XYZ file of C-alpha atoms in Angstrom:
334
model
C -8.594 16.244 14.851
C -8.024 13.000 17.128
C -4.672 12.436 17.479
C -2.662 9.309 16.241
C 0.699 7.924 17.279
C 2.422 4.730 15.790
C 4.740 2.786 18.207
C 7.720 1.095 15.875
C 10.464 -0.381 17.894
C 13.605 -1.215 15.563
C 16.554 -3.028 15.941
C 19.291 -4.447 13.759
C 20.504 -2.369 10.607
C 18.318 0.235 8.871
C 16.896 -1.045 5.469
C 18.161 0.481 2.256
C 14.535 2.220 1.988
C 14.774 3.717 5.588
C 14.825 7.494 4.262
C 12.062 6.734 2.027
C 10.068 5.695 5.103
C 11.261 8.860 6.979
C 10.229 11.124 3.992
C 6.777 9.551 3.813
C 6.425 10.206 7.504
C 7.495 13.818 7.079
C 4.568 14.114 4.384
C 2.252 13.297 7.195
C 2.762 16.234 9.862
C -0.566 15.401 11.866
C 0.282 11.805 12.738
C 3.069 10.891 15.027
C 5.588 8.062 14.918
C 7.515 6.931 18.245
C 10.593 4.967 17.021
C 12.423 3.038 19.633
C 16.205 1.988 18.681
C 19.794 2.115 19.482
C 20.559 2.713 15.816
C 22.010 6.122 14.886
C 19.799 8.309 12.464
C 21.518 10.760 9.809
C 20.016 13.731 8.400
C 17.231 16.118 10.035
C 14.782 14.293 11.776
C 10.911 14.867 11.237
C 9.032 16.985 14.149
C 6.470 14.263 13.935
C 9.033 11.449 14.546
C 9.825 10.851 18.157
C 13.044 8.863 19.015
C 13.503 6.980 22.288
C 16.999 5.863 22.189
C 16.511 2.550 23.849
C 18.803 -0.458 23.553
C 16.849 -3.756 23.027
C 17.846 -5.102 26.504
C 16.263 -1.648 28.125
C 13.236 -2.316 26.072
C 12.929 -5.962 27.037
C 13.168 -4.772 30.860
C 10.392 -2.054 30.414
C 8.018 -4.781 29.018
C 8.707 -7.246 31.450
C 7.836 -4.903 34.517
C 4.319 -4.957 32.696
C 3.731 -8.708 33.413
C 3.907 -10.789 36.545
C 5.323 -13.832 34.776
C 8.305 -14.073 32.752
C 8.319 -13.192 29.163
C 10.246 -14.413 26.335
C 11.730 -11.530 24.237
C 15.234 -12.998 22.909
C 15.194 -11.588 19.458
C 13.560 -8.066 17.905
C 11.252 -9.915 15.538
C 9.462 -11.568 18.557
C 7.725 -8.053 19.025
C 5.464 -8.725 16.247
C 3.579 -11.140 18.808
C 3.738 -8.136 21.449
C 2.094 -5.313 19.121
C -1.554 -5.743 20.390
C -0.419 -4.915 23.938
C 1.554 -1.800 22.945
C -1.320 0.368 24.274
C -0.935 -1.427 27.639
C 2.537 -1.684 27.727
C 3.365 1.962 26.550
C 0.323 3.648 28.130
C 2.381 6.202 29.751
C 3.992 7.354 26.709
C 0.883 7.640 24.742
C -1.438 9.185 27.126
C -2.149 12.632 24.765
C -3.331 10.513 22.020
C -6.869 9.023 21.060
C -5.419 6.168 18.882
C -2.262 4.262 19.184
C -1.044 1.680 16.263
C 1.930 -0.196 15.024
C 3.357 -0.214 11.531
C 6.180 -1.838 9.453
C 9.173 0.053 8.275
C 8.829 -1.481 4.780
C 5.758 0.708 3.811
C 5.573 3.925 1.909
C 2.646 6.213 3.298
C 0.283 8.246 1.238
C -1.970 11.011 2.962
C -2.825 8.860 5.968
C -5.244 11.659 7.307
C -7.122 11.596 4.124
C -8.099 7.885 4.634
C -8.035 6.813 8.207
C -9.944 10.052 9.713
C -12.976 8.781 8.247
C -12.707 5.698 10.613
C -11.998 7.394 13.787
C -15.383 8.115 15.203
C -16.856 4.638 14.447
C -14.362 2.075 15.196
C -12.271 0.877 18.186
C -9.645 -1.107 15.826
C -8.933 -0.380 12.277
C -6.802 -2.712 10.331
C -5.986 -6.334 10.902
C -2.572 -6.688 9.435
C 0.882 -5.958 11.282
C 2.129 -3.860 8.752
C -0.548 -0.893 9.896
C -3.253 -1.293 12.628
C -4.923 1.258 14.823
C -6.741 0.750 18.048
C -8.309 3.425 20.285
C -6.615 4.504 23.485
C -8.871 3.457 26.307
C -8.665 0.784 29.108
C -11.014 -1.552 27.448
C -9.278 -1.721 23.867
C -5.854 -1.752 25.382
C -6.333 -4.570 27.434
C -8.294 -6.415 24.845
C -5.227 -8.742 24.115
C -5.682 -10.600 27.528
C -9.176 -11.671 26.669
C -10.356 -14.885 25.201
C -10.476 -15.664 21.273
C -7.005 -16.472 19.919
C -5.740 -19.702 19.231
C -3.246 -19.364 22.189
C -3.764 -17.137 25.197
C -1.400 -13.950 25.590
C 0.570 -15.674 28.581
C 1.546 -18.684 26.028
C 2.544 -16.153 23.181
C 4.673 -13.950 25.357
C 6.308 -16.776 27.346
C 7.342 -18.766 24.352
C 9.982 -17.981 21.779
C 8.044 -19.038 18.937
C 6.265 -16.707 16.735
C 2.474 -16.753 16.890
C 1.399 -14.082 14.465
C -0.404 -12.753 17.602
C -0.738 -9.430 15.752
C -2.985 -10.549 13.105
C -5.663 -13.050 12.143
C -4.234 -15.638 14.600
C -4.455 -13.619 17.756
C -5.818 -10.324 18.064
C -8.401 -10.405 15.523
C -10.116 -13.364 16.645
C -10.364 -11.401 20.046
C -11.648 -8.641 18.555
C -14.063 -10.782 17.048
C -15.145 -12.811 20.192
C -15.473 -9.448 21.775
C -17.606 -7.920 19.439
C -15.971 -4.363 19.420
C -16.514 -2.028 16.434
C -13.850 -3.150 13.977
C -12.654 -2.158 10.404
C -10.532 -4.804 9.455
C -10.600 -4.354 5.715
C -8.697 -1.001 5.012
C -9.858 0.531 1.548
C -7.045 1.615 -0.678
C -4.246 -0.571 0.935
C -1.305 -1.755 -1.440
C -0.386 -4.993 0.386
C 2.234 -6.846 -2.211
C 2.002 -10.574 -2.672
C 5.160 -12.525 -1.928
C 4.192 -14.932 -4.904
C 5.091 -12.714 -7.621
C 8.456 -11.124 -8.514
C 6.619 -8.135 -9.621
C 4.480 -5.862 -7.574
C 0.795 -7.413 -7.725
C -1.565 -6.659 -5.072
C -3.506 -8.848 -2.189
C -6.827 -8.364 -0.682
C -8.590 -7.949 -4.142
C -12.095 -8.226 -2.431
C -11.310 -4.818 -0.533
C -12.957 -1.686 -2.027
C -10.432 0.206 -4.132
C -8.137 -2.624 -4.586
C -7.380 -4.245 -8.364
C -4.667 -5.508 -10.127
C -3.933 -4.114 -13.832
C -1.883 -5.899 -16.526
C 0.538 -2.707 -16.602
C 0.493 -1.001 -13.233
C 3.327 0.714 -11.174
C 3.239 2.887 -8.005
C 4.088 6.564 -7.738
C 4.779 8.772 -4.800
C 4.323 12.407 -5.554
C 4.560 15.331 -2.973
C 2.855 13.432 -0.216
C 0.336 11.526 -2.388
C 0.782 7.866 -3.224
C -0.831 6.529 -6.611
C -1.106 3.333 -8.375
C -0.788 4.108 -11.823
C -1.864 1.879 -14.541
C -3.397 1.370 -18.084
C -6.940 0.959 -18.443
C -8.875 0.490 -22.010
C -5.468 2.341 -23.375
C -6.018 5.207 -20.946
C -3.367 6.101 -18.359
C -5.140 6.293 -14.980
C -3.916 6.943 -11.298
C -5.675 5.742 -7.925
C -4.662 7.169 -4.854
C -3.396 4.938 -1.935
C -3.419 4.968 1.323
C -0.208 3.019 1.907
C 2.171 0.488 -0.009
C 3.472 -2.571 2.031
C 6.633 -4.002 -0.110
C 6.369 -7.426 1.812
C 9.686 -8.948 1.572
C 10.843 -7.042 -1.518
C 13.796 -4.768 -1.004
C 13.505 -2.017 -3.513
C 16.783 0.206 -3.730
C 16.415 3.875 -3.656
C 18.437 5.687 -6.472
C 20.585 8.291 -4.673
C 18.918 10.971 -6.528
C 15.411 10.342 -5.193
C 13.812 13.719 -4.053
C 9.955 14.464 -3.551
C 8.547 12.648 -6.613
C 9.624 8.830 -7.430
C 8.420 5.615 -8.766
C 8.442 2.571 -6.699
C 9.263 -0.839 -8.491
C 9.716 -4.237 -7.379
C 13.721 -3.736 -6.869
C 13.968 0.045 -7.061
C 12.966 3.408 -6.290
C 13.764 5.760 -8.990
C 13.204 9.673 -9.166
C 10.433 10.463 -11.415
C 12.089 13.508 -13.270
C 14.305 11.026 -14.525
C 11.953 9.333 -17.039
C 10.086 10.961 -19.954
C 6.646 10.104 -18.925
C 4.509 7.739 -16.561
C 3.419 5.956 -19.688
C 7.253 5.055 -20.510
C 7.382 3.691 -16.943
C 4.548 1.404 -17.416
C 6.314 -0.564 -19.795
C 9.828 -0.202 -17.944
C 8.645 -2.422 -15.443
C 6.789 -5.207 -17.025
C 8.494 -8.623 -16.404
C 5.554 -10.892 -17.383
C 6.955 -11.538 -21.142
C 4.581 -14.628 -21.508
C 2.478 -16.766 -19.543
C 4.835 -19.360 -18.865
C 6.840 -17.298 -16.470
C 3.791 -16.499 -14.483
C 3.086 -20.339 -14.147
C 6.501 -21.066 -13.047
C 6.360 -18.435 -10.467
C 3.119 -19.922 -9.029
C 4.303 -23.842 -9.086
C 7.470 -22.386 -7.083
C 5.473 -20.480 -4.580
C 3.361 -23.300 -3.928
C 6.279 -25.693 -3.297
C 7.737 -23.215 -1.094
C 4.476 -22.813 1.157
C 4.300 -26.627 1.136
C 7.800 -27.051 2.458
C 7.063 -24.230 4.847
C 3.882 -26.113 6.123
C 5.180 -29.699 6.622
C 8.504 -28.396 8.008
C 6.907 -26.693 11.067
C 6.252 -27.687 14.558
C 2.886 -28.881 15.168
C 2.455 -25.865 17.396
C 3.371 -23.492 14.705
C 1.616 -25.485 12.067
C -1.844 -24.626 13.710
C -1.076 -21.115 13.612
C 0.150 -21.277 9.913
C -3.103 -23.305 8.805
C -5.507 -20.774 10.476
C -3.649 -17.796 9.055
C -3.320 -19.207 5.612
C -5.689 -22.091 4.866
C -8.754 -21.422 7.151
C -11.064 -18.935 5.854
C -11.584 -16.043 8.820
C -13.703 -13.574 6.765
C -11.904 -14.831 3.288
C -8.665 -13.131 4.989
C -5.603 -13.873 2.779
C -7.703 -16.060 -0.024
C -5.657 -14.597 -2.746
C -2.410 -16.256 -1.610
C -4.188 -19.701 -2.453
């Protein structure tokens, strides 16, 4: 079994769903996580969660030592641009692993090994989104971020305060394509949630195993993650790799244990409700077509304001990410 570690620096305040994240990490004992933070963790820490109690200043100094030019890392969010370089930056800390990766904290993990192991023999890079990506731990891949292919070079990205989406399609994906490495960009059974809708609606519908249903919820049951939906009046379950909230903040109920429903605004104990079928009606917010139409109008207005409000440099990145079809990425957001 190839060893995997996800590197997760986190600074600020723990999100409300932090304990849910920890719970789903614990249910994946054969995948390690390296968390760097100066925040205190209450409760029992799973054995596969490694903690480095570093201040943000210490982390910045550690990263600076890896480069011969002045980096600009004034805010924790800017770390997203440095993610493709984690294998190079933290090589001393991950030498025992065949794969390293990065992930977001606004994720609920299912059975990671069940889905990821099938990719590890064949691919050097897995995933193309900041919320979960894996890379083979070897010199060629770890230094790939320095190669040509991205809109802006890593020196430009690392030495300026702007956010470049270097961990996604504007940066490392373009480099990987240019270098012709063996990559698996579209991960099957990944539940990435759209920011367009209030309820949970999935993106990337061209990827195998991803489809929206009129009535659907998400269920975590003893380490397994499921999309629970109604099809032809029949209750069905589809096992998923992970769920990415993406800017939604579901608040966990205090009584959540080992089985829970994940809704757009809350996380509820499964045992508190009479059936999964009942929950399919509990979480429906589309009462009519007018509501859905207004959601789309509001989303388009927000995107237009964002595009024309950006500086020229940022608009170039944004246009590539959202409006230029690079293997049909993000086409569902249009």
